[in-house]
């Protein structure tokens, strides 16, 4: 093995990530002269008839620099339990991830977990007598020997405080989002007079402020007015979105969020922006979950409320979602390949974590007509 690498590279894909990691594997082979046919390790998590499972590694990982990719929100993976096909829940995926770590049995030189959307990432803080699931999950992984945890646009990156002595990298998808928008709409200009960044709620202000600062355009924010007298689906329902910011009249509005779950908030925000005179409305959401289906988003698109929703391929989306006219995929395979390659070489990831220079260079070329 070349001494420039920390250890022999091995990549384990948890169920449902096969297509994504095949693309990652291709990129890694393009950049390296290794004779290995693939960096992807043969591994499996079979199930017994009761639904119980176990992790199996089918080749040695002794001394390897190992990366485990886990999309814990892939509901497209199913298993048989008592004769019935059951879709895997985030809990099932997380248990399988721990099984795989257990199967490695501490033989790998270093273990890193790439979990695009953090397991229980929305249960990151305590506001009543309730569990702190995300913090506990991170501590579990570290206690099992995981050295680095890599995630994307974490709902609240401060959750890393639960593992202060371990590696935790929160990667931004902003550069890829901007590139995808330019490809789809080459006429867009990142000019303060014609484009505006919108945060759909106060919790997403950090992400929106980043875009606004890097692109040099105005920022607006909606805050959620909730009904704190009742609880629906585990939370206080939103009564209205109130806007704070300058006029959006005649401007393109880019709504920035980490995920789209039901889509209700995005639709409500888009409707108000249109009423205020916004020209076109684009949505940047790292993770398109679409938990309640797409009918309401279809209606919003047909009414002209939303022009395009940009989401990454870091989490599972069904073909039914991908085929929607308002859907635009942001391919992250190459970016994940860069992350694995840099870490395996023990090189800095600063530019990947905070791609300000790349964004500035890209946008400057657009403004200069290059």
Short mmCIF file of C-alpha atoms in Angstrom, two decimals:
data_model
loop_
_atom_site.label_atom_id
_atom_site.label_comp_id
_atom_site.label_asym_id
_atom_site.label_seq_id
_atom_site.Cartn_x
_atom_site.Cartn_y
_atom_site.Cartn_z
CA UNK A 1 0.00 0.00 0.00
CA UNK A 2 1.18 3.53 -0.83
CA UNK A 3 2.47 5.28 2.31
CA UNK A 4 0.50 8.42 1.44
CA UNK A 5 -2.67 6.63 2.55
CA UNK A 6 -3.66 6.19 6.20
CA UNK A 7 -4.59 2.57 5.51
CA UNK A 8 -5.91 0.33 2.76
CA UNK A 9 -9.23 1.86 1.69
CA UNK A 10 -12.44 -0.11 2.22
CA UNK A 11 -16.00 1.17 1.82
CA UNK A 12 -19.05 -0.58 3.27
CA UNK A 13 -22.48 0.34 1.96
CA UNK A 14 -25.47 -0.36 4.17
CA UNK A 15 -28.62 -1.61 2.45
CA UNK A 16 -30.09 0.76 -0.11
CA UNK A 17 -26.84 2.62 -0.89
CA UNK A 18 -25.60 0.28 -3.64
CA UNK A 19 -26.25 2.58 -6.61
CA UNK A 20 -24.83 5.66 -4.89
CA UNK A 21 -21.65 3.89 -3.76
CA UNK A 22 -21.12 2.31 -7.17
CA UNK A 23 -20.77 5.84 -8.53
CA UNK A 24 -18.47 6.81 -5.63
CA UNK A 25 -16.33 3.73 -6.35
CA UNK A 26 -15.98 4.75 -10.01
CA UNK A 27 -14.69 8.21 -9.05
CA UNK A 28 -12.17 6.78 -6.60
CA UNK A 29 -10.80 4.47 -9.28
CA UNK A 30 -10.47 7.36 -11.75
CA UNK A 31 -8.24 9.23 -9.27
CA UNK A 32 -6.06 6.34 -8.12
CA UNK A 33 -3.78 3.72 -9.74
CA UNK A 34 -4.70 0.93 -7.30
CA UNK A 35 -5.13 -2.48 -8.85
CA UNK A 36 -8.14 -3.32 -6.66
CA UNK A 37 -11.26 -4.03 -8.70
CA UNK A 38 -13.43 -2.26 -6.15
CA UNK A 39 -13.11 -0.50 -2.82
CA UNK A 40 -16.55 -1.73 -1.78
CA UNK A 41 -16.46 -4.53 0.77
CA UNK A 42 -18.75 -7.55 0.53
CA UNK A 43 -20.94 -7.37 3.62
CA UNK A 44 -24.51 -8.17 4.56
CA UNK A 45 -27.09 -7.87 7.34
CA UNK A 46 -29.41 -10.88 6.89
CA UNK A 47 -32.60 -11.29 8.92
CA UNK A 48 -34.13 -14.21 10.73
CA UNK A 49 -37.85 -14.93 10.38
CA UNK A 50 -38.57 -13.03 13.58
CA UNK A 51 -37.03 -9.84 12.17
CA UNK A 52 -33.83 -10.17 14.20
CA UNK A 53 -30.62 -9.62 12.25
CA UNK A 54 -26.86 -9.95 12.28
CA UNK A 55 -23.94 -8.27 10.53
CA UNK A 56 -21.52 -10.27 8.36
CA UNK A 57 -18.23 -9.10 6.80
CA UNK A 58 -17.20 -11.43 3.96
CA UNK A 59 -13.54 -10.33 3.67
CA UNK A 60 -10.78 -9.13 5.96
CA UNK A 61 -10.63 -5.52 7.15
CA UNK A 62 -7.60 -5.94 9.42
CA UNK A 63 -5.59 -2.69 9.31
CA UNK A 64 -7.94 -1.05 6.79
CA UNK A 65 -9.18 2.55 6.74
CA UNK A 66 -12.90 1.74 6.63
CA UNK A 67 -15.83 4.00 5.67
CA UNK A 68 -19.41 2.90 6.31
CA UNK A 69 -22.11 4.72 4.35
CA UNK A 70 -25.57 4.56 5.95
CA UNK A 71 -28.78 6.22 4.71
CA UNK A 72 -30.89 5.52 7.78
CA UNK A 73 -33.99 7.06 6.15
CA UNK A 74 -34.17 4.62 3.24
CA UNK A 75 -37.72 3.31 3.52
CA UNK A 76 -37.35 1.57 0.14
CA UNK A 77 -35.45 -1.31 1.78
CA UNK A 78 -37.69 -4.08 3.12
CA UNK A 79 -37.24 -7.36 4.96
CA UNK A 80 -39.46 -10.32 5.80
CA UNK A 81 -40.75 -10.66 9.36
CA UNK A 82 -43.26 -13.40 10.24
CA UNK A 83 -43.97 -13.79 6.53
CA UNK A 84 -44.71 -10.11 5.94
CA UNK A 85 -42.57 -7.62 4.03
CA UNK A 86 -41.72 -4.73 6.36
CA UNK A 87 -40.07 -1.44 5.30
CA UNK A 88 -36.93 -0.62 7.28
CA UNK A 89 -37.34 2.22 9.74
CA UNK A 90 -34.51 4.55 10.85
CA UNK A 91 -34.26 2.42 14.01
CA UNK A 92 -33.77 -0.73 11.89
CA UNK A 93 -31.07 0.95 9.79
CA UNK A 94 -29.24 2.25 12.85
CA UNK A 95 -29.26 -1.20 14.46
CA UNK A 96 -27.84 -2.69 11.24
CA UNK A 97 -25.10 -0.04 11.25
CA UNK A 98 -24.13 -1.08 14.78
CA UNK A 99 -24.23 -4.74 13.73
CA UNK A 100 -21.79 -3.99 10.93
CA UNK A 101 -19.45 -2.16 13.31
CA UNK A 102 -19.72 -5.14 15.64
CA UNK A 103 -18.84 -7.53 12.80
CA UNK A 104 -15.64 -5.56 12.11
CA UNK A 105 -14.70 -6.47 15.69
CA UNK A 106 -12.16 -3.68 16.10
CA UNK A 107 -9.89 -5.12 13.38
CA UNK A 108 -10.00 -2.02 11.15
CA UNK A 109 -7.23 0.53 11.66
CA UNK A 110 -9.80 3.34 11.60
CA UNK A 111 -13.59 3.41 11.20
CA UNK A 112 -15.55 6.37 9.84
CA UNK A 113 -19.32 6.58 9.41
CA UNK A 114 -20.84 8.68 6.63
CA UNK A 115 -24.45 9.30 7.66
CA UNK A 116 -25.85 11.95 5.28
CA UNK A 117 -28.86 12.78 7.46
CA UNK A 118 -28.22 12.23 11.15
CA UNK A 119 -30.24 9.54 12.86
CA UNK A 120 -32.70 11.32 15.20
CA UNK A 121 -31.14 14.63 14.11
CA UNK A 122 -34.36 16.48 14.88
CA UNK A 123 -34.38 15.13 18.44
CA UNK A 124 -31.24 17.09 19.30
CA UNK A 125 -32.31 19.11 22.33
CA UNK A 126 -34.47 18.69 25.40
CA UNK A 127 -37.41 21.03 25.94
CA UNK A 128 -39.40 18.79 28.32
CA UNK A 129 -39.04 15.39 29.99
CA UNK A 130 -37.88 13.69 26.81
CA UNK A 131 -35.01 11.69 25.37
CA UNK A 132 -31.92 13.11 23.66
CA UNK A 133 -31.79 10.47 20.96
CA UNK A 134 -29.27 12.03 18.56
CA UNK A 135 -26.69 12.66 21.28
CA UNK A 136 -27.06 9.12 22.61
CA UNK A 137 -26.69 7.68 19.08
CA UNK A 138 -23.46 9.60 18.48
CA UNK A 139 -22.08 8.45 21.82
CA UNK A 140 -22.98 4.85 20.99
CA UNK A 141 -21.07 4.98 17.70
CA UNK A 142 -17.99 6.50 19.35
CA UNK A 143 -18.08 3.93 22.16
CA UNK A 144 -18.03 1.18 19.51
CA UNK A 145 -14.82 2.54 18.00
CA UNK A 146 -15.96 5.00 15.30
CA UNK A 147 -13.30 7.73 14.87
CA UNK A 148 -15.08 10.10 12.48
CA UNK A 149 -18.74 10.85 11.80
CA UNK A 150 -19.47 12.76 8.58
CA UNK A 151 -22.90 14.24 7.96
CA UNK A 152 -24.44 16.87 5.68
CA UNK A 153 -26.28 20.06 6.67
CA UNK A 154 -27.08 18.81 10.16
CA UNK A 155 -30.38 20.05 11.56
CA UNK A 156 -28.36 21.43 14.48
CA UNK A 157 -24.57 20.84 14.24
CA UNK A 158 -24.21 21.70 17.94
CA UNK A 159 -25.23 18.12 18.67
CA UNK A 160 -21.55 17.28 18.13
CA UNK A 161 -21.00 18.65 21.65
CA UNK A 162 -22.17 15.21 22.80
CA UNK A 163 -18.87 13.75 21.50
CA UNK A 164 -16.38 16.63 22.00
CA UNK A 165 -13.26 14.43 21.76
CA UNK A 166 -14.26 12.64 18.54
CA UNK A 167 -14.30 13.59 14.88
CA UNK A 168 -17.51 15.15 13.61
CA UNK A 169 -17.70 16.91 10.23
CA UNK A 170 -20.81 18.74 9.06
CA UNK A 171 -20.50 19.21 5.29
CA UNK A 172 -22.37 21.98 3.45
CA UNK A 173 -24.10 21.25 0.13
CA UNK A 174 -24.30 24.93 -0.87
CA UNK A 175 -21.79 24.79 -3.75
CA UNK A 176 -23.57 21.86 -5.42
CA UNK A 177 -26.96 23.52 -4.92
CA UNK A 178 -25.82 26.74 -6.59
CA UNK A 179 -24.28 24.85 -9.51
CA UNK A 180 -27.49 22.85 -10.00
CA UNK A 181 -29.58 26.04 -9.98
CA UNK A 182 -27.35 27.64 -12.63
CA UNK A 183 -27.60 24.54 -14.83
CA UNK A 184 -31.39 24.57 -14.64
CA UNK A 185 -31.80 28.36 -14.88
CA UNK A 186 -28.78 29.92 -16.64
CA UNK A 187 -30.54 33.32 -16.71
CA UNK A 188 -30.53 33.71 -12.92
CA UNK A 189 -28.28 36.45 -11.55
CA UNK A 190 -27.05 36.63 -7.99
CA UNK A 191 -27.66 40.36 -7.89
CA UNK A 192 -29.11 41.95 -4.71
CA UNK A 193 -31.64 43.79 -6.87
CA UNK A 194 -33.03 40.61 -8.43
CA UNK A 195 -32.43 37.68 -6.05
CA UNK A 196 -33.14 37.09 -2.36
CA UNK A 197 -32.43 34.29 0.12
CA UNK A 198 -35.32 33.23 2.36
CA UNK A 199 -35.21 31.24 5.61
CA UNK A 200 -38.55 29.46 6.19
CA UNK A 201 -38.11 29.61 9.97
CA UNK A 202 -35.85 30.94 12.71
CA UNK A 203 -34.09 27.58 13.10
CA UNK A 204 -32.76 27.71 9.55
CA UNK A 205 -31.31 31.21 9.79
CA UNK A 206 -27.74 29.93 10.02
CA UNK A 207 -27.98 28.18 6.63
CA UNK A 208 -29.74 31.15 5.01
CA UNK A 209 -27.23 33.64 6.44
CA UNK A 210 -24.40 31.59 4.95
CA UNK A 211 -25.91 31.77 1.45
CA UNK A 212 -26.74 35.45 1.86
CA UNK A 213 -23.22 36.33 3.04
CA UNK A 214 -21.37 34.26 0.45
CA UNK A 215 -23.52 35.44 -2.47
CA UNK A 216 -23.82 39.03 -1.26
CA UNK A 217 -27.60 39.21 -1.57
CA UNK A 218 -30.47 40.20 0.76
CA UNK A 219 -31.90 37.89 3.39
CA UNK A 220 -35.49 37.49 4.55
CA UNK A 221 -36.96 35.25 7.22
CA UNK A 222 -40.28 33.75 8.21
CA UNK A 223 -40.93 32.81 11.80
CA UNK A 224 -43.44 30.18 12.83
CA UNK A 225 -46.31 31.30 15.05
CA UNK A 226 -47.35 28.13 16.86
CA UNK A 227 -50.33 27.12 18.95
CA UNK A 228 -48.73 26.06 22.24
CA UNK A 229 -52.03 24.94 23.77
CA UNK A 230 -52.20 21.67 21.77
CA UNK A 231 -49.83 19.01 20.45
CA UNK A 232 -50.29 17.30 17.07
CA UNK A 233 -47.91 14.54 15.88
CA UNK A 234 -45.57 15.28 18.78
CA UNK A 235 -45.28 19.03 18.27
CA UNK A 236 -47.21 22.30 18.55
CA UNK A 237 -48.93 23.01 15.21
CA UNK A 238 -47.99 26.08 13.15
CA UNK A 239 -50.75 28.67 12.88
CA UNK A 240 -49.01 31.12 10.54
CA UNK A 241 -45.68 32.16 9.01
CA UNK A 242 -44.80 35.83 9.58
CA UNK A 243 -42.24 37.55 7.32
CA UNK A 244 -39.30 39.71 8.39
CA UNK A 245 -37.21 41.40 5.70
CA UNK A 246 -37.12 43.76 2.74
CA UNK A 247 -39.47 43.68 -0.24
CA UNK A 248 -39.38 40.61 -2.51
CA UNK A 249 -41.34 42.40 -5.24
CA UNK A 250 -40.11 41.26 -8.67
CA UNK A 251 -37.25 39.21 -7.21
CA UNK A 252 -36.32 35.53 -7.51
CA UNK A 253 -36.60 33.97 -4.05
CA UNK A 254 -34.50 31.00 -2.91
CA UNK A 255 -35.95 29.22 0.12
CA UNK A 256 -33.17 27.40 2.00
CA UNK A 257 -33.82 24.51 4.40
CA UNK A 258 -32.15 21.29 5.51
CA UNK A 259 -35.11 19.05 4.63
CA UNK A 260 -38.62 18.86 3.25
CA UNK A 261 -40.76 16.55 5.36
CA UNK A 262 -44.45 17.12 4.62
CA UNK A 263 -43.84 20.18 2.43
CA UNK A 264 -46.56 22.18 4.18
CA UNK A 265 -44.19 24.86 5.52
CA UNK A 266 -42.52 25.40 2.14
CA UNK A 267 -45.88 25.71 0.39
CA UNK A 268 -47.17 28.21 2.97
CA UNK A 269 -43.99 30.29 2.67
CA UNK A 270 -44.07 30.16 -1.15
CA UNK A 271 -47.71 31.24 -1.18
CA UNK A 272 -46.95 34.29 0.95
CA UNK A 273 -43.90 35.18 -1.16
CA UNK A 274 -46.05 35.09 -4.29
CA UNK A 275 -48.62 37.33 -2.62
CA UNK A 276 -45.79 39.76 -1.87
CA UNK A 277 -44.82 39.85 -5.54
CA UNK A 278 -41.93 37.37 -5.80
CA UNK A 279 -41.04 36.47 -9.39
CA UNK A 280 -39.76 32.87 -9.27
CA UNK A 281 -39.45 30.65 -6.22
CA UNK A 282 -36.77 27.98 -5.86
CA UNK A 283 -36.26 25.66 -2.91
CA UNK A 284 -32.90 24.31 -1.68
CA UNK A 285 -33.51 21.34 0.62
CA UNK A 286 -30.63 18.94 1.24
CA UNK A 287 -32.96 16.07 2.06
CA UNK A 288 -36.24 15.53 0.23
CA UNK A 289 -38.21 13.20 2.51
CA UNK A 290 -41.75 13.93 1.24
CA UNK A 291 -43.25 11.92 4.09
CA UNK A 292 -46.86 12.77 3.18
CA UNK A 293 -46.51 12.22 -0.56
CA UNK A 294 -46.34 14.86 -3.28
CA UNK A 295 -49.94 15.80 -4.04
CA UNK A 296 -49.80 19.17 -2.27
CA UNK A 297 -46.49 20.01 -3.94
CA UNK A 298 -47.96 19.06 -7.31
CA UNK A 299 -50.81 21.48 -6.67
CA UNK A 300 -48.39 24.22 -5.62
CA UNK A 301 -46.34 23.70 -8.80
CA UNK A 302 -49.44 23.73 -11.01
CA UNK A 303 -50.55 26.99 -9.35
CA UNK A 304 -47.14 28.52 -10.09
CA UNK A 305 -46.18 28.87 -6.43
CA UNK A 306 -42.95 26.85 -6.79
CA UNK A 307 -40.71 26.68 -9.85
CA UNK A 308 -38.23 24.02 -8.75
CA UNK A 309 -37.19 22.05 -5.66
CA UNK A 310 -33.51 21.10 -5.51
CA UNK A 311 -32.66 18.13 -3.27
CA UNK A 312 -29.62 15.86 -3.13
CA UNK A 313 -29.35 12.14 -3.86
CA UNK A 314 -27.91 11.56 -0.38
CA UNK A 315 -31.15 9.99 0.81
CA UNK A 316 -33.60 7.62 -0.84
CA UNK A 317 -36.23 9.05 -3.18
CA UNK A 318 -38.64 6.85 -5.10
CA UNK A 319 -38.86 7.02 -8.90
CA UNK A 320 -42.31 8.55 -8.47
CA UNK A 321 -40.71 11.55 -6.72
CA UNK A 322 -37.77 11.86 -9.12
CA UNK A 323 -40.10 12.00 -12.13
CA UNK A 324 -42.00 15.05 -10.81
CA UNK A 325 -41.60 18.17 -13.04
CA UNK A 326 -40.71 20.35 -10.03
CA UNK A 327 -37.97 17.99 -8.83
CA UNK A 328 -34.28 18.66 -9.58
CA UNK A 329 -31.61 16.28 -8.29
CA UNK A 330 -28.29 17.51 -6.95
CA UNK A 331 -25.76 14.70 -7.42
CA UNK A 332 -23.41 14.36 -4.43
CA UNK A 333 -21.52 11.20 -5.46
CA UNK A 334 -18.38 13.05 -6.53
CA UNK A 335 -18.39 15.16 -3.37
CA UNK A 336 -18.59 12.08 -1.14
CA UNK A 337 -15.73 10.57 -3.18
CA UNK A 338 -13.63 13.67 -2.47
CA UNK A 339 -14.36 13.36 1.26
CA UNK A 340 -13.33 9.70 1.39
CA UNK A 341 -10.22 10.33 -0.70
CA UNK A 342 -9.09 13.29 1.43
CA UNK A 343 -9.64 11.47 4.72
CA UNK A 344 -7.88 8.35 3.49
CA UNK A 345 -4.86 10.53 2.67
CA UNK A 346 -5.17 12.33 6.02
CA UNK A 347 -5.46 15.66 4.19
CA UNK A 348 -7.38 18.77 5.21
CA UNK A 349 -11.11 18.96 4.44
CA UNK A 350 -11.47 22.69 5.06
CA UNK A 351 -12.37 23.57 1.46
CA UNK A 352 -14.93 20.75 1.32
CA UNK A 353 -16.55 21.74 4.60
CA UNK A 354 -16.69 25.45 3.76
CA UNK A 355 -16.43 26.00 -0.02
CA UNK A 356 -16.53 29.83 0.07
CA UNK A 357 -13.69 30.30 -2.43
CA UNK A 358 -15.22 27.87 -4.92
CA UNK A 359 -18.62 29.56 -4.65
CA UNK A 360 -17.10 33.04 -5.10
CA UNK A 361 -15.10 31.91 -8.14
CA UNK A 362 -18.12 30.19 -9.68
CA UNK A 363 -20.50 33.12 -9.10
CA UNK A 364 -17.95 35.69 -10.30
CA UNK A 365 -17.62 33.80 -13.57
CA UNK A 366 -21.40 33.79 -13.93
CA UNK A 367 -21.59 37.55 -13.32
CA UNK A 368 -18.81 38.15 -15.86
CA UNK A 369 -20.62 36.01 -18.41
CA UNK A 370 -17.96 33.29 -18.56
#
